[in-house]
CSV table of C-alpha atoms in Angstrom, one decimal:
chain,number,residue,atom,x,y,z
A,1,MET,CA,0.0,0.0,0.0
A,2,CYS,CA,1.4,3.4,-1.0
A,3,VAL,CA,1.2,6.2,1.6
A,4,SER,CA,0.9,9.7,0.3
A,5,ASN,CA,3.5,12.3,1.2
A,6,ARG,CA,0.8,14.4,2.9
A,7,ARG,CA,-0.2,11.6,5.2
A,8,THR,CA,3.5,10.9,5.9
A,9,ARG,CA,4.1,14.5,6.9
A,10,ARG,CA,1.1,14.5,9.2
A,11,TRP,CA,2.3,11.4,10.9
A,12,VAL,CA,5.8,12.8,11.3
A,13,ASN,CA,4.3,16.0,12.7
A,14,ASP,CA,2.1,14.1,15.2
A,15,ARG,CA,5.1,12.1,16.4
A,16,LEU,CA,7.2,15.2,16.7
A,17,LEU,CA,4.5,17.0,18.8
A,18,MET,CA,4.1,14.0,21.1
A,19,GLU,CA,7.9,13.9,21.7
A,20,LEU,CA,8.1,17.7,22.3
A,21,VAL,CA,5.1,17.9,24.6
A,22,PRO,CA,5.4,15.7,27.8
A,23,ARG,CA,2.5,13.6,28.9
A,24,LEU,CA,0.0,15.4,31.1
A,25,ASN,CA,-0.6,14.1,34.5
A,26,ALA,CA,-4.1,13.7,36.0
A,27,GLU,CA,-4.1,17.1,37.6
A,28,GLU,CA,-3.2,18.9,34.4
A,29,ILE,CA,-5.8,16.9,32.4
A,30,ARG,CA,-8.4,17.8,35.0
A,31,GLY,CA,-7.4,21.5,34.6
A,32,LEU,CA,-8.3,21.4,31.0
A,33,PHE,CA,-11.8,20.5,32.0
A,34,ALA,CA,-12.1,22.8,35.0
A,35,PRO,CA,-15.1,24.9,33.9
A,36,PRO,CA,-18.4,23.5,35.0
A,37,PRO,CA,-20.1,21.1,34.5
A,38,TRP,CA,-16.9,19.1,34.2
A,39,GLY,CA,-14.8,20.7,37.0
A,40,ASP,CA,-15.5,21.3,40.7
A,41,GLU,CA,-18.8,22.6,41.8
A,42,VAL,CA,-19.0,26.3,42.0
A,43,PRO,CA,-19.4,27.4,45.7
A,44,PRO,CA,-22.8,29.1,46.3
A,45,SER,CA,-22.7,32.9,46.3
A,46,THR,CA,-23.8,35.0,49.2
A,47,PHE,CA,-26.9,36.2,47.3
A,48,SER,CA,-27.9,32.6,46.4
A,49,MET,CA,-27.8,31.6,50.1
A,50,THR,CA,-29.7,34.7,51.2
A,51,ASN,CA,-33.3,34.2,52.2
A,52,MET,CA,-35.3,35.6,49.3
A,53,GLU,CA,-37.8,37.4,51.5
A,54,GLU,CA,-35.0,39.2,53.4
A,55,TRP,CA,-33.2,40.0,50.1
A,56,ASP,CA,-36.4,41.5,48.6
A,57,ASN,CA,-36.8,43.7,51.7
A,58,PHE,CA,-33.4,45.0,51.2
A,59,ARG,CA,-33.8,45.4,47.4
A,60,THR,CA,-37.1,47.2,47.5
A,61,ILE,CA,-36.4,49.5,50.5
A,62,ASP,CA,-37.9,52.9,50.2
A,63,MET,CA,-35.2,55.5,49.2
A,64,ASP,CA,-36.3,58.0,51.8
A,65,LYS,CA,-36.1,55.3,54.5
A,66,GLU,CA,-32.7,54.2,53.3
A,67,ALA,CA,-31.4,57.8,53.4
A,68,SER,CA,-32.8,58.2,56.9
A,69,ILE,CA,-31.0,55.0,58.1
A,70,ILE,CA,-27.8,56.2,56.6
A,71,ARG,CA,-28.0,59.6,58.2
A,72,SER,CA,-28.8,58.1,61.6
A,73,HIS,CA,-25.8,55.8,61.3
A,74,GLU,CA,-23.5,58.7,60.3
A,75,LYS,CA,-24.7,60.8,63.2
A,76,SER,CA,-24.1,58.0,65.8
A,77,SER,CA,-20.6,57.5,64.3
A,78,THR,CA,-19.9,61.2,64.5
A,79,LYS,CA,-21.1,61.4,68.1
A,80,GLY,CA,-18.8,58.5,69.0
A,81,ARG,CA,-15.8,60.1,67.4
A,82,ASP,CA,-16.6,63.5,69.0
A,83,ARG,CA,-16.9,61.9,72.4
A,84,LEU,CA,-13.6,60.0,72.0
A,85,ASP,CA,-11.9,63.1,70.7
A,86,ALA,CA,-13.2,65.1,73.7
A,87,ASP,CA,-11.8,62.4,76.1
A,88,LYS,CA,-8.4,62.6,74.4
A,89,VAL,CA,-8.3,66.4,74.6
A,90,ALA,CA,-9.2,66.2,78.3
A,91,ALA,CA,-6.5,63.6,79.0
A,92,VAL,CA,-3.8,65.7,77.1
A,93,THR,CA,-4.9,68.8,79.0
A,94,ALA,CA,-4.6,67.0,82.3
A,95,TRP,CA,-1.1,65.7,81.2
A,96,HIS,CA,0.1,69.2,80.5
A,97,ARG,CA,-0.8,70.2,84.0
A,98,VAL,CA,1.9,67.8,85.3
A,99,ASP,CA,5.4,69.3,85.9
A,100,SER,CA,7.9,68.4,83.2
A,101,ARG,CA,10.3,66.6,85.6
A,102,THR,CA,7.4,64.6,87.0
A,103,ARG,CA,6.1,63.8,83.5
A,104,GLU,CA,9.5,62.3,82.7
A,105,ALA,CA,9.5,60.2,85.8
A,106,LEU,CA,5.9,59.0,85.0
A,107,ARG,CA,6.9,58.1,81.5
A,108,ARG,CA,9.9,56.0,82.6
A,109,CYS,CA,8.3,54.5,85.6
A,110,TYR,CA,8.1,50.8,85.9
A,111,LEU,CA,5.9,50.9,89.0
A,112,SER,CA,2.6,50.9,87.2
A,113,ASP,CA,0.9,49.1,90.0
A,114,LEU,CA,1.9,51.9,92.4
A,115,ILE,CA,0.7,54.6,90.0
A,116,ASN,CA,-2.6,52.7,89.6
A,117,SER,CA,-3.0,52.5,93.4
A,118,PHE,CA,-2.4,56.2,93.8
A,119,GLU,CA,-4.8,56.9,91.0
A,120,GLU,CA,-7.6,54.8,92.6
A,121,CYS,CA,-7.2,56.6,95.9
A,122,VAL,CA,-7.3,60.0,94.2
A,123,ARG,CA,-10.3,59.2,92.0
A,124,SER,CA,-12.2,57.8,95.0
A,125,PHE,CA,-11.4,61.0,96.9
A,126,VAL,CA,-12.8,63.2,94.1
A,127,GLU,CA,-15.8,61.1,93.5
A,128,GLY,CA,-16.5,60.5,97.2
A,129,ASN,CA,-18.1,62.4,100.1
A,130,GLU,CA,-18.0,66.2,99.5
A,131,ASP,CA,-17.4,66.7,103.2
A,132,ALA,CA,-13.9,65.1,102.9
A,133,ASP,CA,-11.8,68.1,102.0
A,134,VAL,CA,-8.4,66.5,102.6
A,135,LEU,CA,-6.9,63.2,101.7
A,136,VAL,CA,-3.8,62.2,103.7
A,137,LEU,CA,-1.3,59.7,102.5
A,138,HIS,CA,1.9,58.6,104.1
A,139,VAL,CA,4.5,58.0,101.4
A,140,GLN,CA,8.1,57.9,102.6
A,141,ASP,CA,10.0,57.2,99.5
A,142,PRO,CA,11.0,60.4,97.7
A,143,PHE,CA,10.5,59.0,94.2
A,144,ASN,CA,7.1,57.5,95.0
A,145,ARG,CA,6.1,60.9,96.4
A,146,LEU,CA,7.1,62.5,93.2
A,147,LEU,CA,4.8,60.0,91.3
A,148,LEU,CA,2.0,60.8,93.8
A,149,HIS,CA,2.3,64.6,93.2
A,150,GLY,CA,2.2,63.8,89.4
A,151,VAL,CA,-1.0,61.9,89.8
A,152,CYS,CA,-2.5,64.8,91.8
A,153,GLU,CA,-1.5,67.3,89.2
A,154,PHE,CA,-3.0,65.2,86.5
A,155,TYR,CA,-6.4,65.3,88.4
A,156,ASN,CA,-6.0,69.0,89.1
A,157,LEU,CA,-5.6,68.6,92.9
A,158,VAL,CA,-3.4,70.5,95.3
A,159,SER,CA,-0.8,68.3,97.1
A,160,THR,CA,1.7,69.3,99.7
A,161,THR,CA,4.1,67.2,101.7
A,162,VAL,CA,5.0,68.1,105.3
A,163,ASP,CA,6.9,66.6,108.1
A,164,GLN,CA,5.0,64.8,110.9
A,165,SER,CA,6.7,64.1,114.1
A,166,LYS,CA,6.0,60.8,115.7
A,167,GLY,CA,8.1,60.5,118.9
A,168,SER,CA,11.7,60.8,117.9
A,169,GLU,CA,10.9,59.9,114.3
A,170,THR,CA,10.0,62.3,111.6
A,171,LEU,CA,7.6,61.0,108.9
A,172,LYS,CA,6.5,62.5,105.6
A,173,MET,CA,2.8,63.2,105.2
A,174,THR,CA,1.2,64.3,101.9
A,175,ARG,CA,-2.0,66.3,102.2
A,176,ILE,CA,-4.2,66.3,99.1
A,177,ARG,CA,-7.0,68.9,98.7
A,178,LYS,CA,-9.6,69.6,96.0
A,179,LYS,CA,-9.7,72.8,94.2
A,180,LYS,CA,-13.0,74.8,94.3
A,181,GLN,CA,-15.9,73.4,92.2
A,182,LEU,CA,-14.0,70.2,91.4
A,183,GLY,CA,-16.3,67.2,91.1
A,184,SER,CA,-16.4,63.8,89.6
A,185,SER,CA,-17.6,65.2,86.2
A,186,ASP,CA,-14.3,67.0,85.9
A,187,LEU,CA,-12.3,63.7,86.1
A,188,PRO,CA,-10.7,62.7,82.8
A,189,LYS,CA,-12.4,59.6,81.3
A,190,ILE,CA,-9.0,58.3,80.3
A,191,THR,CA,-7.0,57.4,83.4
A,192,LEU,CA,-3.4,58.3,83.8
A,193,CYS,CA,-2.3,54.7,83.6
A,194,ASN,CA,-4.2,54.2,80.3
A,195,PHE,CA,-2.8,57.5,79.0
A,196,LEU,CA,0.8,56.4,79.7
A,197,LYS,CA,0.1,52.9,78.2
A,198,MET,CA,-1.4,54.5,75.0
A,199,ALA,CA,1.6,56.9,74.8
A,200,LYS,CA,4.0,54.0,74.9
A,201,GLU,CA,2.1,52.2,72.2
A,202,GLY,CA,2.2,55.3,70.0
A,203,PHE,CA,-1.4,56.5,70.2
A,204,TRP,CA,-0.4,60.1,71.0
């Protein structure tokens, strides 16, 4: 049987292509038929899983009602931001009342529990009985007293340390007084401990 030149060339070309192109593995063959319906099942979309009644309520909402909902959401977000900004401003203002040397000591202080205990005493004093005009604390360590005075300055209180004789021993006594018309509403919402923590984490 005689084979034509055209058929011979076709056979040679097919053999050449088979030698040049390696055999496809199962994953590659599967990739050729990836589109549905031969490939994997297409995951259901969010809209296809949504209850049609709920989706219709969203799709057919009145435009005026939609605008009202958006405005109320924007107002609540703005109020929240304004309230947070006001708290930040109050905390920064309180921080600037503190003496610069004391600010440095507070920033570098590792005695956060001590500052927190001073702060709890001071806040309770301001929020407590109006008849209690003076809070007395006995802090003997000079550095700890510096921290205490810093806490008092942050909360806009007057603090003085005096000597107190007890027999042959002289002790230090710190007297803390409120300024006129200072109430619990004047306390910064952000505490000094939180302020220092936020400052270290780069929030200021």
